[in-house]
Amino acid sequence: MSELKDRLGEITVNERVAKDIYKMEVVFDDLPENIKGAQFAHVKLNDKSHLLRRPFCICDFDRQKNSVTMCYAVVGEGTKILSQYKTGDKIKVLLPLGNGFTPDKSYKKIILLGGGMGSAVLPAIPTCNPQLEYYTYLGFANRDKVVLEKELSKVSKEIKIATDDGSYGEKGFVTDILAGDMERLKPDAVFCCGPEVMYKALKKALQGFDVPIIVSLEARMGCGIGACLVCNCKVKRKGVEEYARVCVDGPVFKLDEVVL
């Protein structure tokens, strides 16, 4: 298992990469041995007025630099403060949290599917599993929101971008574009992160294909370690509905067990 502890890191990059979206790189003295794609970090802000930490997915990591990259959208006061931090500032980060994507040993070809900021979950997957073949599909509202195209192009055999308004890439829903390529690609699994509406569309678009769909859920969190129960989601297993904690039981679940 990964060693979970609070680490003091130094910010080396904190830059705007799209409209209201930032990429932050933090360097630590050491990194856990086993980071997985879709695990997340809990970041403590350096002021006493914001007691709750902010959860951000581990977008990617670099063992040679002992660095972790996180992408975040400025949506409230906390992330606005974070966007103002400078190179050299120190922050406390609890990581890694969550279960992460664990590809089956039989998998060879993977679809990476991202919707909006959910795309930030994807780059760490090829970093952890470089032996697999990746085909990437990203969907955004418009060209101002497009992120991580360059990073994911480097690790993908193919990459397709879709925008709702057609201002960049193909026009339309990325789930429909993926459905049109499924017969040609014949993937072993689809790894996805995005909003709930995307999962509903994905389930419908791929209902005729017998392929595992694994998703990383987005949820509001308090503690990040399973104690506060803020991030509960409903799942159905063996015909029985129950609640699971996204922070420790997830964030990665099989789509067919998530109650949408």
PDB file of C-alpha atoms in Angstrom:
ATOM      1  CA  MET A   1       0.000   0.000   0.000  1.00  0.00           C
ATOM      2  CA  SER A   2       1.046   3.631  -0.508  1.00  0.00           C
ATOM      3  CA  GLU A   3       2.352   5.449   2.513  1.00  0.00           C
ATOM      4  CA  LEU A   4      -0.258   8.031   3.453  1.00  0.00           C
ATOM      5  CA  LYS A   5       1.068  11.078   5.260  1.00  0.00           C
ATOM      6  CA  ASP A   6       0.905  14.850   5.335  1.00  0.00           C
ATOM      7  CA  ARG A   7       3.746  16.247   3.251  1.00  0.00           C
ATOM      8  CA  LEU A   8       5.161  19.746   3.088  1.00  0.00           C
ATOM      9  CA  GLY A   9       5.738  20.682  -0.529  1.00  0.00           C
ATOM     10  CA  GLU A  10       7.153  23.626  -2.443  1.00  0.00           C
ATOM     11  CA  ILE A  11       5.222  25.107  -5.350  1.00  0.00           C
ATOM     12  CA  THR A  12       7.352  25.245  -8.507  1.00  0.00           C
ATOM     13  CA  VAL A  13       4.547  25.981 -11.003  1.00  0.00           C
ATOM     14  CA  ASN A  14       1.153  27.621 -10.502  1.00  0.00           C
ATOM     15  CA  GLU A  15       0.003  28.939 -13.839  1.00  0.00           C
ATOM     16  CA  ARG A  16      -3.206  29.610 -15.701  1.00  0.00           C
ATOM     17  CA  VAL A  17      -3.627  27.097 -18.547  1.00  0.00           C
ATOM     18  CA  ALA A  18      -7.192  27.882 -19.673  1.00  0.00           C
ATOM     19  CA  LYS A  19     -10.057  30.140 -18.649  1.00  0.00           C
ATOM     20  CA  ASP A  20     -10.261  29.930 -14.834  1.00  0.00           C
ATOM     21  CA  ILE A  21      -8.152  26.743 -14.866  1.00  0.00           C
ATOM     22  CA  TYR A  22      -4.704  26.426 -13.293  1.00  0.00           C
ATOM     23  CA  LYS A  23      -1.931  23.853 -13.258  1.00  0.00           C
ATOM     24  CA  MET A  24       0.122  23.575 -10.080  1.00  0.00           C
ATOM     25  CA  GLU A  25       3.293  21.532  -9.619  1.00  0.00           C
ATOM     26  CA  VAL A  26       4.489  20.801  -6.094  1.00  0.00           C
ATOM     27  CA  VAL A  27       7.859  19.252  -5.208  1.00  0.00           C
ATOM     28  CA  PHE A  28       8.292  17.104  -2.092  1.00  0.00           C
ATOM     29  CA  ASP A  29      11.243  15.506  -0.313  1.00  0.00           C
ATOM     30  CA  ASP A  30       9.824  12.127  -1.268  1.00  0.00           C
ATOM     31  CA  LEU A  31       6.828  10.546  -2.992  1.00  0.00           C
ATOM     32  CA  PRO A  32       4.787   7.452  -2.116  1.00  0.00           C
ATOM     33  CA  GLU A  33       5.837   4.285  -3.904  1.00  0.00           C
ATOM     34  CA  ASN A  34       2.501   3.471  -5.500  1.00  0.00           C
ATOM     35  CA  ILE A  35       0.502   6.419  -6.841  1.00  0.00           C
ATOM     36  CA  LYS A  36      -2.399   5.495  -9.151  1.00  0.00           C
ATOM     37  CA  GLY A  37      -4.394   7.475 -11.661  1.00  0.00           C
ATOM     38  CA  ALA A  38      -7.512   9.055 -10.049  1.00  0.00           C
ATOM     39  CA  GLN A  39      -6.035   9.128  -6.570  1.00  0.00           C
ATOM     40  CA  PHE A  40      -6.236  12.594  -5.113  1.00  0.00           C
ATOM     41  CA  ALA A  41      -4.474  15.034  -2.817  1.00  0.00           C
ATOM     42  CA  HIS A  42      -5.975  17.070   0.016  1.00  0.00           C
ATOM     43  CA  VAL A  43      -4.437  20.553   0.043  1.00  0.00           C
ATOM     44  CA  LYS A  44      -4.328  22.776   3.123  1.00  0.00           C
ATOM     45  CA  LEU A  45      -4.493  26.519   2.474  1.00  0.00           C
ATOM     46  CA  ASN A  46      -2.055  28.712   4.342  1.00  0.00           C
ATOM     47  CA  ASP A  47      -4.605  30.812   6.214  1.00  0.00           C
ATOM     48  CA  LYS A  48      -6.683  30.196   9.315  1.00  0.00           C
ATOM     49  CA  SER A  49      -9.978  31.298   7.762  1.00  0.00           C
ATOM     50  CA  HIS A  50     -10.146  28.184   5.547  1.00  0.00           C
ATOM     51  CA  LEU A  51      -9.999  25.164   7.824  1.00  0.00           C
ATOM     52  CA  LEU A  52     -11.245  22.528   5.384  1.00  0.00           C
ATOM     53  CA  ARG A  53      -8.770  21.206   2.851  1.00  0.00           C
ATOM     54  CA  ARG A  54      -9.383  21.228  -0.898  1.00  0.00           C
ATOM     55  CA  PRO A  55      -9.352  17.866  -2.745  1.00  0.00           C
ATOM     56  CA  PHE A  56      -7.666  17.836  -6.160  1.00  0.00           C
ATOM     57  CA  CYS A  57      -6.926  14.834  -8.343  1.00  0.00           C
ATOM     58  CA  ILE A  58      -3.292  13.910  -8.879  1.00  0.00           C
ATOM     59  CA  CYS A  59      -3.104  14.896 -12.525  1.00  0.00           C
ATOM     60  CA  ASP A  60       0.397  13.481 -12.955  1.00  0.00           C
ATOM     61  CA  PHE A  61       3.651  12.934 -11.110  1.00  0.00           C
ATOM     62  CA  ASP A  62       7.392  12.759 -11.774  1.00  0.00           C
ATOM     63  CA  ARG A  63       9.537  10.506  -9.614  1.00  0.00           C
ATOM     64  CA  GLN A  64      12.801  12.027 -10.783  1.00  0.00           C
ATOM     65  CA  LYS A  65      11.700  15.442  -9.534  1.00  0.00           C
ATOM     66  CA  ASN A  66       9.573  14.097  -6.641  1.00  0.00           C
ATOM     67  CA  SER A  67       6.795  16.298  -7.987  1.00  0.00           C
ATOM     68  CA  VAL A  68       3.016  16.060  -8.235  1.00  0.00           C
ATOM     69  CA  THR A  69       0.945  18.054 -10.716  1.00  0.00           C
ATOM     70  CA  MET A  70      -2.608  19.105  -9.910  1.00  0.00           C
ATOM     71  CA  CYS A  71      -5.101  20.970 -12.107  1.00  0.00           C
ATOM     72  CA  TYR A  72      -7.934  22.960 -10.585  1.00  0.00           C
ATOM     73  CA  ALA A  73     -10.677  25.349 -11.588  1.00  0.00           C
ATOM     74  CA  VAL A  74     -11.177  28.622  -9.739  1.00  0.00           C
ATOM     75  CA  VAL A  75     -14.765  28.252  -8.544  1.00  0.00           C
ATOM     76  CA  GLY A  76     -14.755  29.778  -5.069  1.00  0.00           C
ATOM     77  CA  GLU A  77     -12.777  31.769  -2.544  1.00  0.00           C
ATOM     78  CA  GLY A  78     -10.497  28.890  -1.608  1.00  0.00           C
ATOM     79  CA  THR A  79      -9.343  28.103  -5.139  1.00  0.00           C
ATOM     80  CA  LYS A  80      -9.037  31.831  -5.865  1.00  0.00           C
ATOM     81  CA  ILE A  81      -6.592  32.120  -2.954  1.00  0.00           C
ATOM     82  CA  LEU A  82      -4.712  29.049  -4.172  1.00  0.00           C
ATOM     83  CA  SER A  83      -4.359  30.568  -7.653  1.00  0.00           C
ATOM     84  CA  GLN A  84      -2.492  33.503  -6.094  1.00  0.00           C
ATOM     85  CA  TYR A  85       0.243  31.374  -4.525  1.00  0.00           C
ATOM     86  CA  LYS A  86       3.691  31.963  -5.978  1.00  0.00           C
ATOM     87  CA  THR A  87       6.672  29.820  -6.914  1.00  0.00           C
ATOM     88  CA  GLY A  88       8.543  28.985  -3.727  1.00  0.00           C
ATOM     89  CA  ASP A  89       5.466  29.055  -1.473  1.00  0.00           C
ATOM     90  CA  LYS A  90       5.044  26.012   0.779  1.00  0.00           C
ATOM     91  CA  ILE A  91       1.816  24.061   1.267  1.00  0.00           C
ATOM     92  CA  LYS A  92       0.797  20.982   3.220  1.00  0.00           C
ATOM     93  CA  VAL A  93      -0.638  18.152   1.126  1.00  0.00           C
ATOM     94  CA  LEU A  94      -2.121  14.876   2.322  1.00  0.00           C
ATOM     95  CA  LEU A  95      -1.605  12.222  -0.354  1.00  0.00           C
ATOM     96  CA  PRO A  96      -2.331   9.834  -1.935  1.00  0.00           C
ATOM     97  CA  LEU A  97      -6.013   9.326  -1.132  1.00  0.00           C
ATOM     98  CA  GLY A  98      -8.604   7.052  -2.771  1.00  0.00           C
ATOM     99  CA  ASN A  99      -8.350   3.758  -4.609  1.00  0.00           C
ATOM    100  CA  GLY A 100      -7.371   4.849  -8.139  1.00  0.00           C
ATOM    101  CA  PHE A 101      -7.552   3.022 -11.478  1.00  0.00           C
ATOM    102  CA  THR A 102      -6.068  -0.482 -11.460  1.00  0.00           C
ATOM    103  CA  PRO A 103      -6.096  -1.975 -14.983  1.00  0.00           C
ATOM    104  CA  ASP A 104      -6.751  -5.697 -15.217  1.00  0.00           C
ATOM    105  CA  LYS A 105      -3.674  -7.676 -16.259  1.00  0.00           C
ATOM    106  CA  SER A 106      -5.507  -8.785 -19.409  1.00  0.00           C
ATOM    107  CA  TYR A 107      -6.026  -5.208 -20.658  1.00  0.00           C
ATOM    108  CA  LYS A 108      -3.971  -4.017 -23.604  1.00  0.00           C
ATOM    109  CA  LYS A 109      -6.045  -1.208 -25.151  1.00  0.00           C
ATOM    110  CA  ILE A 110      -7.665   1.502 -23.017  1.00  0.00           C
ATOM    111  CA  ILE A 111     -10.007   4.368 -23.850  1.00  0.00           C
ATOM    112  CA  LEU A 112      -9.340   7.463 -21.736  1.00  0.00           C
ATOM    113  CA  LEU A 113     -12.473   9.617 -21.625  1.00  0.00           C
ATOM    114  CA  GLY A 114     -12.578  13.002 -19.943  1.00  0.00           C
ATOM    115  CA  GLY A 115     -15.337  15.556 -19.541  1.00  0.00           C
ATOM    116  CA  GLY A 116     -14.299  19.088 -18.604  1.00  0.00           C
ATOM    117  CA  MET A 117     -12.093  19.177 -15.515  1.00  0.00           C
ATOM    118  CA  GLY A 118     -12.512  15.419 -15.240  1.00  0.00           C
ATOM    119  CA  SER A 119      -9.823  15.258 -17.912  1.00  0.00           C
ATOM    120  CA  ALA A 120      -7.304  16.172 -15.202  1.00  0.00           C
ATOM    121  CA  VAL A 121      -7.586  12.648 -13.782  1.00  0.00           C
ATOM    122  CA  LEU A 122      -6.284  10.989 -16.961  1.00  0.00           C
ATOM    123  CA  PRO A 123      -2.541  11.788 -17.430  1.00  0.00           C
ATOM    124  CA  ALA A 124      -1.410   9.813 -14.379  1.00  0.00           C
ATOM    125  CA  ILE A 125      -2.928   6.610 -15.790  1.00  0.00           C
ATOM    126  CA  PRO A 126      -0.369   6.206 -18.631  1.00  0.00           C
ATOM    127  CA  THR A 127       2.399   7.299 -16.257  1.00  0.00           C
ATOM    128  CA  CYS A 128       1.489   4.392 -13.978  1.00  0.00           C
ATOM    129  CA  ASN A 129       0.823   1.942 -16.823  1.00  0.00           C
ATOM    130  CA  PRO A 130       3.071   2.878 -19.781  1.00  0.00           C
ATOM    131  CA  GLN A 131       2.826  -0.608 -21.291  1.00  0.00           C
ATOM    132  CA  LEU A 132      -0.801  -0.107 -22.380  1.00  0.00           C
ATOM    133  CA  GLU A 133      -2.149   1.427 -25.596  1.00  0.00           C
ATOM    134  CA  TYR A 134      -4.281   4.529 -25.095  1.00  0.00           C
ATOM    135  CA  TYR A 135      -6.939   6.259 -27.187  1.00  0.00           C
ATOM    136  CA  THR A 136      -8.097   9.528 -25.669  1.00  0.00           C
ATOM    137  CA  TYR A 137     -11.412  11.375 -26.000  1.00  0.00           C
ATOM    138  CA  LEU A 138     -11.930  14.744 -24.301  1.00  0.00           C
ATOM    139  CA  GLY A 139     -15.103  16.822 -24.175  1.00  0.00           C
ATOM    140  CA  PHE A 140     -15.401  20.501 -23.221  1.00  0.00           C
ATOM    141  CA  ALA A 141     -18.003  23.261 -23.363  1.00  0.00           C
ATOM    142  CA  ASN A 142     -15.884  25.406 -25.696  1.00  0.00           C
ATOM    143  CA  ARG A 143     -12.291  26.077 -26.775  1.00  0.00           C
ATOM    144  CA  ASP A 144     -11.620  28.301 -23.728  1.00  0.00           C
ATOM    145  CA  LYS A 145     -12.000  25.264 -21.471  1.00  0.00           C
ATOM    146  CA  VAL A 146      -9.723  22.857 -23.369  1.00  0.00           C
ATOM    147  CA  VAL A 147      -6.917  21.533 -21.157  1.00  0.00           C
ATOM    148  CA  LEU A 148      -4.256  18.800 -21.246  1.00  0.00           C
ATOM    149  CA  GLU A 149      -4.496  18.125 -24.985  1.00  0.00           C
ATOM    150  CA  LYS A 150      -0.716  18.390 -25.402  1.00  0.00           C
ATOM    151  CA  GLU A 151       0.077  16.198 -22.408  1.00  0.00           C
ATOM    152  CA  LEU A 152      -2.352  13.438 -23.397  1.00  0.00           C
ATOM    153  CA  SER A 153      -1.366  13.551 -27.073  1.00  0.00           C
ATOM    154  CA  LYS A 154       2.130  12.406 -26.065  1.00  0.00           C
ATOM    155  CA  VAL A 155       0.842   9.176 -24.535  1.00  0.00           C
ATOM    156  CA  SER A 156      -2.052   8.392 -26.898  1.00  0.00           C
ATOM    157  CA  LYS A 157      -2.176   6.533 -30.191  1.00  0.00           C
ATOM    158  CA  GLU A 158      -5.092   8.798 -31.110  1.00  0.00           C
ATOM    159  CA  ILE A 159      -6.735  11.781 -29.439  1.00  0.00           C
ATOM    160  CA  LYS A 160     -10.055  13.444 -30.258  1.00  0.00           C
ATOM    161  CA  ILE A 161     -11.430  16.670 -28.811  1.00  0.00           C
ATOM    162  CA  ALA A 162     -15.095  17.635 -28.866  1.00  0.00           C
ATOM    163  CA  THR A 163     -16.777  20.874 -27.833  1.00  0.00           C
ATOM    164  CA  ASP A 164     -20.457  21.503 -27.298  1.00  0.00           C
ATOM    165  CA  ASP A 165     -20.438  24.561 -29.562  1.00  0.00           C
ATOM    166  CA  GLY A 166     -17.945  23.299 -32.153  1.00  0.00           C
ATOM    167  CA  SER A 167     -15.450  26.078 -31.385  1.00  0.00           C
ATOM    168  CA  TYR A 168     -12.635  23.505 -31.169  1.00  0.00           C
ATOM    169  CA  GLY A 169     -12.288  19.963 -32.434  1.00  0.00           C
ATOM    170  CA  GLU A 170     -15.479  18.141 -33.378  1.00  0.00           C
ATOM    171  CA  LYS A 171     -18.877  19.549 -32.518  1.00  0.00           C
ATOM    172  CA  GLY A 172     -21.086  17.461 -30.293  1.00  0.00           C
ATOM    173  CA  PHE A 173     -20.975  15.188 -27.274  1.00  0.00           C
ATOM    174  CA  VAL A 174     -17.732  13.299 -26.857  1.00  0.00           C
ATOM    175  CA  THR A 175     -19.652  10.197 -25.721  1.00  0.00           C
ATOM    176  CA  ASP A 176     -21.362   9.994 -29.123  1.00  0.00           C
ATOM    177  CA  ILE A 177     -18.050  10.422 -30.940  1.00  0.00           C
ATOM    178  CA  LEU A 178     -16.543   7.617 -28.869  1.00  0.00           C
ATOM    179  CA  ALA A 179     -19.539   5.362 -29.570  1.00  0.00           C
ATOM    180  CA  GLY A 180     -18.908   5.820 -33.301  1.00  0.00           C
ATOM    181  CA  ASP A 181     -15.340   4.542 -32.903  1.00  0.00           C
ATOM    182  CA  MET A 182     -15.958   1.619 -30.552  1.00  0.00           C
ATOM    183  CA  GLU A 183     -16.362  -1.026 -33.260  1.00  0.00           C
ATOM    184  CA  ARG A 184     -13.116   0.054 -34.902  1.00  0.00           C
ATOM    185  CA  LEU A 185     -11.058   0.300 -31.727  1.00  0.00           C
ATOM    186  CA  LYS A 186     -12.460  -2.653 -29.755  1.00  0.00           C
ATOM    187  CA  PRO A 187     -10.981  -1.482 -26.423  1.00  0.00           C
ATOM    188  CA  ASP A 188     -10.556  -3.685 -23.380  1.00  0.00           C
ATOM    189  CA  ALA A 189     -11.950  -0.999 -21.067  1.00  0.00           C
ATOM    190  CA  VAL A 190     -13.056   2.627 -20.847  1.00  0.00           C
ATOM    191  CA  PHE A 191     -11.607   4.747 -18.030  1.00  0.00           C
ATOM    192  CA  CYS A 192     -13.621   7.921 -17.539  1.00  0.00           C
ATOM    193  CA  CYS A 193     -13.917  10.986 -15.357  1.00  0.00           C
ATOM    194  CA  GLY A 194     -16.457  13.772 -15.768  1.00  0.00           C
ATOM    195  CA  PRO A 195     -19.772  15.098 -14.450  1.00  0.00           C
ATOM    196  CA  GLU A 196     -22.704  12.806 -13.645  1.00  0.00           C
ATOM    197  CA  VAL A 197     -24.574  13.866 -16.786  1.00  0.00           C
ATOM    198  CA  MET A 198     -21.676  12.494 -18.803  1.00  0.00           C
ATOM    199  CA  TYR A 199     -21.921   9.100 -17.119  1.00  0.00           C
ATOM    200  CA  LYS A 200     -25.609   8.906 -17.961  1.00  0.00           C
ATOM    201  CA  ALA A 201     -24.861   9.734 -21.594  1.00  0.00           C
ATOM    202  CA  LEU A 202     -21.951   7.273 -21.674  1.00  0.00           C
ATOM    203  CA  LYS A 203     -24.063   4.443 -20.305  1.00  0.00           C
ATOM    204  CA  LYS A 204     -26.645   5.042 -23.017  1.00  0.00           C
ATOM    205  CA  ALA A 205     -24.130   5.535 -25.833  1.00  0.00           C
ATOM    206  CA  LEU A 206     -22.201   2.321 -25.080  1.00  0.00           C
ATOM    207  CA  GLN A 207     -25.089   0.081 -24.040  1.00  0.00           C
ATOM    208  CA  GLY A 208     -24.587  -2.140 -27.073  1.00  0.00           C
ATOM    209  CA  PHE A 209     -20.923  -2.815 -26.339  1.00  0.00           C
ATOM    210  CA  ASP A 210     -19.692  -5.430 -23.888  1.00  0.00           C
ATOM    211  CA  VAL A 211     -16.823  -3.465 -22.404  1.00  0.00           C
ATOM    212  CA  PRO A 212     -16.044  -2.568 -18.770  1.00  0.00           C
ATOM    213  CA  ILE A 213     -16.612   1.123 -18.015  1.00  0.00           C
ATOM    214  CA  ILE A 214     -14.706   2.350 -14.982  1.00  0.00           C
ATOM    215  CA  VAL A 215     -15.388   5.863 -13.706  1.00  0.00           C
ATOM    216  CA  SER A 216     -13.891   8.259 -11.209  1.00  0.00           C
ATOM    217  CA  LEU A 217     -16.646  10.090  -9.333  1.00  0.00           C
ATOM    218  CA  GLU A 218     -16.559  13.765  -8.435  1.00  0.00           C
ATOM    219  CA  ALA A 219     -17.926  14.705  -5.007  1.00  0.00           C
ATOM    220  CA  ARG A 220     -17.749  17.396  -2.374  1.00  0.00           C
ATOM    221  CA  MET A 221     -15.525  16.290   0.482  1.00  0.00           C
ATOM    222  CA  GLY A 222     -14.849  17.331   4.041  1.00  0.00           C
ATOM    223  CA  CYS A 223     -12.195  15.186   5.673  1.00  0.00           C
ATOM    224  CA  GLY A 224     -11.051  13.104   2.693  1.00  0.00           C
ATOM    225  CA  ILE A 225     -10.391  10.051   4.882  1.00  0.00           C
ATOM    226  CA  GLY A 226     -13.871   8.561   5.319  1.00  0.00           C
ATOM    227  CA  ALA A 227     -14.886  10.030   8.668  1.00  0.00           C
ATOM    228  CA  CYS A 228     -17.301  12.849   7.818  1.00  0.00           C
ATOM    229  CA  LEU A 229     -19.530  11.025   5.277  1.00  0.00           C
ATOM    230  CA  VAL A 230     -20.032  14.198   3.208  1.00  0.00           C
ATOM    231  CA  CYS A 231     -19.060  12.433  -0.029  1.00  0.00           C
ATOM    232  CA  ASN A 232     -21.447   9.468   0.188  1.00  0.00           C
ATOM    233  CA  CYS A 233     -22.745   8.088  -3.104  1.00  0.00           C
ATOM    234  CA  LYS A 234     -25.303   5.369  -3.786  1.00  0.00           C
ATOM    235  CA  VAL A 235     -24.163   2.095  -5.372  1.00  0.00           C
ATOM    236  CA  LYS A 236     -25.973  -1.135  -6.201  1.00  0.00           C
ATOM    237  CA  ARG A 237     -24.125  -4.394  -5.619  1.00  0.00           C
ATOM    238  CA  LYS A 238     -25.646  -7.868  -5.959  1.00  0.00           C
ATOM    239  CA  GLY A 239     -29.071  -6.264  -6.243  1.00  0.00           C
ATOM    240  CA  VAL A 240     -28.749  -4.316  -2.990  1.00  0.00           C
ATOM    241  CA  GLU A 241     -28.478  -0.531  -2.853  1.00  0.00           C
ATOM    242  CA  GLU A 242     -26.041   0.869  -0.314  1.00  0.00           C
ATOM    243  CA  TYR A 243     -23.943   3.937   0.297  1.00  0.00           C
ATOM    244  CA  ALA A 244     -20.217   4.187  -0.362  1.00  0.00           C
ATOM    245  CA  ARG A 245     -17.740   6.902   0.523  1.00  0.00           C
ATOM    246  CA  VAL A 246     -16.166   8.425  -2.571  1.00  0.00           C
ATOM    247  CA  CYS A 247     -12.985   9.381  -0.715  1.00  0.00           C
ATOM    248  CA  VAL A 248     -12.024   5.918   0.572  1.00  0.00           C
ATOM    249  CA  ASP A 249     -14.266   3.396  -1.229  1.00  0.00           C
ATOM    250  CA  GLY A 250     -13.669   5.330  -4.461  1.00  0.00           C
ATOM    251  CA  PRO A 251     -13.383   7.607  -6.252  1.00  0.00           C
ATOM    252  CA  VAL A 252     -13.102   4.803  -8.823  1.00  0.00           C
ATOM    253  CA  PHE A 253     -16.153   2.566  -9.319  1.00  0.00           C
ATOM    254  CA  LYS A 254     -17.621   0.381 -12.041  1.00  0.00           C
ATOM    255  CA  LEU A 255     -20.210   2.447 -13.874  1.00  0.00           C
ATOM    256  CA  ASP A 256     -22.791  -0.339 -13.783  1.00  0.00           C
ATOM    257  CA  GLU A 257     -22.786  -0.314  -9.970  1.00  0.00           C
ATOM    258  CA  VAL A 258     -23.209   3.456  -9.556  1.00  0.00           C
ATOM    259  CA  VAL A 259     -26.812   4.606  -9.023  1.00  0.00           C
ATOM    260  CA  LEU A 260     -27.177   7.709 -11.203  1.00  0.00           C
TER     261      LEU A 260
END
